[in-house]
Coordinates of C-alpha atoms and ligand atoms in Angstrom, one line a residue:
X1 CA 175.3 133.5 48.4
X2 CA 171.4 133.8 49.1
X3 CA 169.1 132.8 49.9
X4 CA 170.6 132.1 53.5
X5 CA 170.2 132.3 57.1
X6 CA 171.8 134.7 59.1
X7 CA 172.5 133.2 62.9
X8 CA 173.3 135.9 65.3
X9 CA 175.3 134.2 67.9
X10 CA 175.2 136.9 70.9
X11 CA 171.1 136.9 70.5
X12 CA 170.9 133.3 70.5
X13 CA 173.2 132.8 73.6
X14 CA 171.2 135.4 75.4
X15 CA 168.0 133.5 74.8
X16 CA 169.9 130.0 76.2
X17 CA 171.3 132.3 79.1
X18 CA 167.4 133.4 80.1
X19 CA 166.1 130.3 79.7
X20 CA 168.9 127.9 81.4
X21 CA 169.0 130.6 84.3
X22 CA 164.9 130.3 84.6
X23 CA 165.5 126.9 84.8
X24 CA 168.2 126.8 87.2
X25 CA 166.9 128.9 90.1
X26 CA 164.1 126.0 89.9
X27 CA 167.2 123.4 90.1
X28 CA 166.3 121.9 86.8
X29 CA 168.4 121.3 83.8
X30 CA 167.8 121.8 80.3
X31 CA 169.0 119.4 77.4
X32 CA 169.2 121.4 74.0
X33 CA 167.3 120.3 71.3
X34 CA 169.1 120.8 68.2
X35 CA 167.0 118.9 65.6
X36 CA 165.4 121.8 64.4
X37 CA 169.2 123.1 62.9
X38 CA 169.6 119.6 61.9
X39 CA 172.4 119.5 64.5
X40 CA 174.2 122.3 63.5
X41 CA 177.7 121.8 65.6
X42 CA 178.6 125.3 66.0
X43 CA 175.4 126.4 67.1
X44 CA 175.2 123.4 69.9
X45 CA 178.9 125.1 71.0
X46 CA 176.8 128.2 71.6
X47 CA 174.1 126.7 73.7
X48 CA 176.9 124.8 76.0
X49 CA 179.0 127.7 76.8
X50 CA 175.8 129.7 77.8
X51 CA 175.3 126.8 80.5
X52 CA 173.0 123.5 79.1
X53 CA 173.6 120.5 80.1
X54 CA 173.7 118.3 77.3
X55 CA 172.3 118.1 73.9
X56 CA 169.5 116.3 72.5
X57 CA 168.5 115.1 68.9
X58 CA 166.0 113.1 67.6
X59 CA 168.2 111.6 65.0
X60 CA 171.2 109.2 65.2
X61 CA 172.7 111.1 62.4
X62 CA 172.7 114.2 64.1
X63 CA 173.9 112.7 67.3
X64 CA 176.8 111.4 64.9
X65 CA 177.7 115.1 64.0
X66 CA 177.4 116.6 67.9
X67 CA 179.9 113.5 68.7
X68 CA 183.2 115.8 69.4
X69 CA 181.3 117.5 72.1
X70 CA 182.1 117.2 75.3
X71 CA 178.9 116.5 76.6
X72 CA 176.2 113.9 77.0
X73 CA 174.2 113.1 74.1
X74 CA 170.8 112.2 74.4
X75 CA 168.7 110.4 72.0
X76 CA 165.0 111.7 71.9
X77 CA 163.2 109.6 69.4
X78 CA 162.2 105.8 69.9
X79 CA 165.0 104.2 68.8
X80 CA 164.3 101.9 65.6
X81 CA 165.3 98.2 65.8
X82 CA 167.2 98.4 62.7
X83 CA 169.2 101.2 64.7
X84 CA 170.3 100.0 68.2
X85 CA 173.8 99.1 67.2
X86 CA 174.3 102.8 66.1
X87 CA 172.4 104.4 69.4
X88 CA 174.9 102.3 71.8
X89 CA 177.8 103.7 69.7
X90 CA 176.2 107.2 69.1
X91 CA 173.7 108.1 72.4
X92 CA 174.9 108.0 75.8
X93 CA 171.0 108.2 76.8
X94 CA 168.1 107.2 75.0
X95 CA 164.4 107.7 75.6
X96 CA 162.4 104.2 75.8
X97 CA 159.1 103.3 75.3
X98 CA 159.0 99.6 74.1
X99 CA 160.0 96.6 75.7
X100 CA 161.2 95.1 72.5
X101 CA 163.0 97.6 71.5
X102 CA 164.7 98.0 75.1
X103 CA 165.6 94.3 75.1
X104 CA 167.2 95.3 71.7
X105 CA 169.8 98.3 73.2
X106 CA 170.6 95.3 75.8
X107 CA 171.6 93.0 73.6
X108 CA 173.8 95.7 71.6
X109 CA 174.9 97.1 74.4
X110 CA 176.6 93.3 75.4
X111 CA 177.8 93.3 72.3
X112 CA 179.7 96.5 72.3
X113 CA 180.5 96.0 76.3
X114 CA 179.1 99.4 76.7
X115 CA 176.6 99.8 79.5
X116 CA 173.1 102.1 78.3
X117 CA 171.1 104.7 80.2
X118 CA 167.2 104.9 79.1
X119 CA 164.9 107.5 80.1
X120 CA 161.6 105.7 80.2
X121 CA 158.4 107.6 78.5
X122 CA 155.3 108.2 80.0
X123 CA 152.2 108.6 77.9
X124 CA 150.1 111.2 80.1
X125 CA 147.6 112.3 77.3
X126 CA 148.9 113.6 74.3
X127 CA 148.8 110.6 72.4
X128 CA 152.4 110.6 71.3
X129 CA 155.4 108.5 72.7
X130 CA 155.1 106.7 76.0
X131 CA 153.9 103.7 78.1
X132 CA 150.7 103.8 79.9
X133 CA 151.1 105.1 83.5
X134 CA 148.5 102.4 84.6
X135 CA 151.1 99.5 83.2
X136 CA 154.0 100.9 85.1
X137 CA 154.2 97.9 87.6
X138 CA 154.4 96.1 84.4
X139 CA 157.1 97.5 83.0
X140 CA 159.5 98.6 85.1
X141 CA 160.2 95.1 86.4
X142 CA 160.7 94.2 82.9
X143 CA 163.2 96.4 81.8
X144 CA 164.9 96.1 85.0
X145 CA 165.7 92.3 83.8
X146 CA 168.2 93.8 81.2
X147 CA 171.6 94.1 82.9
X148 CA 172.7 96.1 80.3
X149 CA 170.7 99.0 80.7
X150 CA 170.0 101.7 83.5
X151 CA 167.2 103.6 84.2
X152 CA 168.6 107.0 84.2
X153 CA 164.9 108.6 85.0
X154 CA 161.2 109.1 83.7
X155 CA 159.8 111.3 81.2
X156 CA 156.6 112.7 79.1
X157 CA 156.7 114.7 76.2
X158 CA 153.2 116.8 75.5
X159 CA 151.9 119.2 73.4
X160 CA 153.5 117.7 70.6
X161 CA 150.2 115.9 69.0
X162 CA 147.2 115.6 71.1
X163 CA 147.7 119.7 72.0
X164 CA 147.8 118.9 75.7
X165 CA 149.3 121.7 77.6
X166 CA 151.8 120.9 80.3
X167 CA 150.4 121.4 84.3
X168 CA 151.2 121.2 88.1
X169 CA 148.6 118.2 87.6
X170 CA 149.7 116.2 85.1
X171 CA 153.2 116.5 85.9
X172 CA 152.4 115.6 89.0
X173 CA 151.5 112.4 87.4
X174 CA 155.1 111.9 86.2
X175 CA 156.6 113.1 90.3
X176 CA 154.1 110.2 91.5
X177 CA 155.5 107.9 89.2
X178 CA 159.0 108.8 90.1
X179 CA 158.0 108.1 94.2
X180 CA 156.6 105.0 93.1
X181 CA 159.0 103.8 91.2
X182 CA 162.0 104.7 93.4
X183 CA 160.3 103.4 96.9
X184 CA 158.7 100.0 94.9
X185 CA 161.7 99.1 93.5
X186 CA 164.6 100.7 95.4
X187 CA 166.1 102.6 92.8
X188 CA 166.8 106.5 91.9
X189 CA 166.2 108.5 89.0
X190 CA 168.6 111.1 87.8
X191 CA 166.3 112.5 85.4
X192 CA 162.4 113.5 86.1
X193 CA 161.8 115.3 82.7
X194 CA 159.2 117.6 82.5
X195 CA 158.7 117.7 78.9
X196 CA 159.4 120.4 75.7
X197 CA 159.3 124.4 75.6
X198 CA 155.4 124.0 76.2
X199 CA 156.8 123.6 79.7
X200 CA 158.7 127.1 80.3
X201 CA 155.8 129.0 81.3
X202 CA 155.6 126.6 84.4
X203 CA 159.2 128.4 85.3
X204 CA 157.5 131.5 85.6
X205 CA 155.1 130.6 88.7
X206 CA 155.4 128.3 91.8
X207 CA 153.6 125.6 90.0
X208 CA 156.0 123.2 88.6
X209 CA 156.2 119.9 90.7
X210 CA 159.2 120.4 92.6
X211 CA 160.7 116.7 91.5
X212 CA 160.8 118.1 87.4
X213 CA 164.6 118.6 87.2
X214 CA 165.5 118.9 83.4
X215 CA 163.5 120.3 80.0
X216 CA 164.3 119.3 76.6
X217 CA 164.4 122.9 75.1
X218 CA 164.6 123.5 70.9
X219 CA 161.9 125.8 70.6
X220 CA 162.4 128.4 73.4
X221 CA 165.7 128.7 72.6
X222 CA 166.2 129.3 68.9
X223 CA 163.1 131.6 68.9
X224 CA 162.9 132.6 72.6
X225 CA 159.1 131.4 72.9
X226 CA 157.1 128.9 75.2
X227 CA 155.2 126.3 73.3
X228 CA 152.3 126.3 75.2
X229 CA 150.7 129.5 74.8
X230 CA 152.9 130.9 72.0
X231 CA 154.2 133.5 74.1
X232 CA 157.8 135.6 73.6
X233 CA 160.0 135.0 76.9
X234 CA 160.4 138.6 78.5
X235 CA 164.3 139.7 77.1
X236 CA 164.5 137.3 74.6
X237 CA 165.0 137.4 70.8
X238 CA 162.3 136.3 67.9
X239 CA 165.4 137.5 65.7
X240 CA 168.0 135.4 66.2
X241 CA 167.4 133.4 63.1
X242 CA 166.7 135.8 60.2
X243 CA 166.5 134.5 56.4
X244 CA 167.7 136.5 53.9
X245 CA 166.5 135.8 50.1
X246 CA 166.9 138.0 46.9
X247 CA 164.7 139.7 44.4
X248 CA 164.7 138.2 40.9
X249 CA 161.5 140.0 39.5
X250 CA 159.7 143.0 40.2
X251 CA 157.1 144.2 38.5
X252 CA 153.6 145.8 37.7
X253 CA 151.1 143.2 37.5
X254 CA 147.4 142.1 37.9
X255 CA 146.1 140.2 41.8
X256 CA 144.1 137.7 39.6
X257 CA 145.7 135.0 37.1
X258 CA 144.1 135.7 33.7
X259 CA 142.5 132.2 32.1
X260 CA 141.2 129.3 32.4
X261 CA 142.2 128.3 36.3
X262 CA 143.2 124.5 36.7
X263 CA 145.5 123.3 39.7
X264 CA 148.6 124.9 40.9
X265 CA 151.8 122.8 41.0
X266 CA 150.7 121.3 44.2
X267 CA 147.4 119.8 43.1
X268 CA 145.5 122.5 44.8
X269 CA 143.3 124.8 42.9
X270 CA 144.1 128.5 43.9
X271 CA 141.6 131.4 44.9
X272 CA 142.6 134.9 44.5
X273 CA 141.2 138.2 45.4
X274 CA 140.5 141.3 42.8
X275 CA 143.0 143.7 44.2
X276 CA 143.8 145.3 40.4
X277 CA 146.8 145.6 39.4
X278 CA 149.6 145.2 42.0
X279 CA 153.3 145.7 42.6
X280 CA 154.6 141.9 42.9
X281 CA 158.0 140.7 43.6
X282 CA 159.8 137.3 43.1
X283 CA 162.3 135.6 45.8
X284 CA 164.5 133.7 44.8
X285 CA 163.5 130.7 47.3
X286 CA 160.6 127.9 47.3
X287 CA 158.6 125.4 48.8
X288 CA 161.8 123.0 49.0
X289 CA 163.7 125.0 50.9
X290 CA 160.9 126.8 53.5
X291 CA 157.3 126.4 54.7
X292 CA 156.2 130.3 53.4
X293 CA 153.3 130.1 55.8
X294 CA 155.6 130.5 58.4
X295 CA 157.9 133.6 57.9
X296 CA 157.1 137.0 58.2
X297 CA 158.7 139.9 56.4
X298 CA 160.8 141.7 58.6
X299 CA 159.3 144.6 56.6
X300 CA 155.8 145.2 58.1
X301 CA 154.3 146.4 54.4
X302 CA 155.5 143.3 52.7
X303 CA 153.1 140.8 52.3
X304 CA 154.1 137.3 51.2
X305 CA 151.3 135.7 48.5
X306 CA 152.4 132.1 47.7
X307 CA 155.1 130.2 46.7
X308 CA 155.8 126.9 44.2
X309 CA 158.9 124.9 44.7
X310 CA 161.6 127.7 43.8
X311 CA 159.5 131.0 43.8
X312 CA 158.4 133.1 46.5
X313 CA 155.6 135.8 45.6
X314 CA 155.3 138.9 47.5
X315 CA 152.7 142.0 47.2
X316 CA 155.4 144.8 47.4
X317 CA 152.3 147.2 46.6
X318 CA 153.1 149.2 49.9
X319 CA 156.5 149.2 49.8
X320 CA 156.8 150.3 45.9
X321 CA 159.9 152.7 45.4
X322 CA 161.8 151.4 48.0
X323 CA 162.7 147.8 46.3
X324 CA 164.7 146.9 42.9
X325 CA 165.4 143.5 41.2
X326 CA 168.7 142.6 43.3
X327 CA 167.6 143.5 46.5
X328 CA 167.4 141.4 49.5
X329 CA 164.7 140.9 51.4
X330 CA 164.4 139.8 55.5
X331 CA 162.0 137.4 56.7
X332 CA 161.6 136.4 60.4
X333 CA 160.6 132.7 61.0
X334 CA 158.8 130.1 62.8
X335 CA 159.9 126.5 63.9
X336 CA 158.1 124.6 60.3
X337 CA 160.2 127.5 58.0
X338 CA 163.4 127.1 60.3
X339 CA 162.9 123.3 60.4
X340 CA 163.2 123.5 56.8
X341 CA 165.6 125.9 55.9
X342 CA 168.0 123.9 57.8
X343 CA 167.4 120.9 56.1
X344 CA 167.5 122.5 52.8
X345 CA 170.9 122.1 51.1
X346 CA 170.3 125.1 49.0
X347 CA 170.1 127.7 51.5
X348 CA 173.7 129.0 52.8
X349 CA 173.9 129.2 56.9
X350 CA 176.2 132.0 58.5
X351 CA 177.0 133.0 61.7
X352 CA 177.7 136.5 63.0
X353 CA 180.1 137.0 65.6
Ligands
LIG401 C1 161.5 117.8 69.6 C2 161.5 117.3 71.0 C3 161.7 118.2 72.0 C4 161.9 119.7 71.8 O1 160.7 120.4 71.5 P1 160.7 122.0 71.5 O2 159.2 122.3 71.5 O3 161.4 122.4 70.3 O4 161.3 122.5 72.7 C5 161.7 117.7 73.3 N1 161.4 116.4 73.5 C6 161.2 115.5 72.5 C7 161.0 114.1 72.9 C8 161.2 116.0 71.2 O5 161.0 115.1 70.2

């Protein structure tokens, strides 16, 4: 059935191999991150037999479907009040960054008799989750008044909204907070986590504070890529991940829509260049399943044009002969397509052995 993903399992465990071996001459761990194949259980088998140390989702419901692994399970968003009865069933850890909602997972966590670990967030500048480093004498005294809860460690998460790219200074923020917090209130951390795949280029130097000891990895993994600077890790795969869709028109036709131009189906009004006529091609795969600004033809003349809900249009112009109505065409991806595809109940997922 097409369209559909093709996972190819030996290339994806040699991208968690590189990475979780990077990682572990610097004695850190790495959590998977599996949101971005909506917690595809298979695929999370792959990433622990190549060595991670646990995996990590940013949905209760995907945490639900990685249960019958025999690993940790980490929850990575702020937990939602309406939710905390769930995350003490479903999350062994949980990253934090509200009292509220803290005194919440306490209280559910009585309930159920199951003591909680929390990973506590650090805001250090992107703007996303986190308390402010400033109130950590605030805090921390706080949460420590919940006898249901542990703090298993500290963390930050950057280059998710405000851009900020990861660095020996401000995760050396995040180390200082961990001394403080140990010597002020006489307790360890497990976990001093560094932050995302905008963090594995730090691997590659001396640079990264020497207390960082795990990554949340999604990114680098799936696509073999560090966040930060967009940059391939050397040996990895881009390929791992390929999406396959088929050709249900192919024909002779003009660049430029002929009438009166109003809005497309998304409200936008379209612009179009005067190439004459072209060779176009229609994919059987839309907006609802795939972001189309983020695949690439895995054939180097194709060109991808636009796409409405359930049409993808490609310029085939270079390419001509070589295509028929039937055919299937290749696309490699990037994290918004994949993110997608996965969620998309109309696109089929297989594995190759
Ligand atoms: C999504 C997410 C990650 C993983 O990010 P990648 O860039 O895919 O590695 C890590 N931490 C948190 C808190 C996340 O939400």
């Amino acid at each position: 059935m097409y369209p559909r993903v093709l996972i190819n399992k030996t290339k994806l465990k040699e991208n968690t191999e590189i990475i979780v071996n990077k990682a572990k001459a610097k004695g850190i761990s790495i959590f998977v991150v599996t949101k971005v194949h909506s917690a595809d259980v298979n695929l999370a088998k792959i990433c622990l037999d190549a060595g991670v140390s646990a995996v990590a989702d940013s949905r209760v419901q995907n945490l639900v479907k990685l249960s019958e692994l025999p690993c940790e399970k980490i929850l990575l968003r702020l937990p939602m009040l309406s939710e905390v009865d769930e995350v003490i069933k479903y999350a062994d850890i949980s990253f934090n960054s509200e009292l509220k909602t803290i005194e919440a997972l306490n209280e559910a966590a009585k309930q159920q008799g199951k003591k909680h670990r929390i990973v506590v967030m650090f805001d250090l500048g992107d703007l996303r989750e986190g308390f402010l480093p400033e109130d950590v004498d605030l805090v921390i005294p706080e949460i420590l008044k919940n006898e249901w809860i542990t703090i298993e460690g500290i963390g930050v998460n950057l280059t998710c909204y405000g851009g900020v790219i990861p660095t020996p200074d401000n995760l050396g923020e995040l180390t200082k907070l961990a001394d403080h917090i140990e010597a002020t209130y006489k307790i360890s951390l497990n976990i001093v986590s560094g932050g995302n795949s905008s963090s594995l280029y730090l691997l590659d130097g001396e640079t990264i504070p020497k207390r960082i000891n795990n990554l949340r990895v999604g990114e680098g993994i799936v696509l073999g890529r560090e966040a930060a600077y967009g940059e391939q890790i050397p040996g990895t795969h881009d390929d791992a991940f390929v999406l396959e869709a088929q050709l249900v028109e192919y024909k002779f036709k003009n660049s430029v829509p002929k009438g009166l131009i109003g809005m497309d189906a998304f409200g936008n009004k379209p612009v179009f260049e005067d190439q004459g006529m072209i060779q176009r091609g229609i994919v059987a795969i839309g907006r609802q399943d795939v972001d189309h600004t983020n695949l690439f033809p895995v054939d180097e003349r194709l060109k991808i044009l636009g796409a409405s809900s359930d049409h993808m249009i490609l310029d085939f112009t270079q390419a001509k002969a070589d295509y028929k109505v039937g055919d299937i065409v290749s696309f490699k991806m990037e994290y918004g397509a994949m993110l997608k595809l996965f969620t998309s109940e109309y696109v089929e997922k297989v594995i190759e052995e």
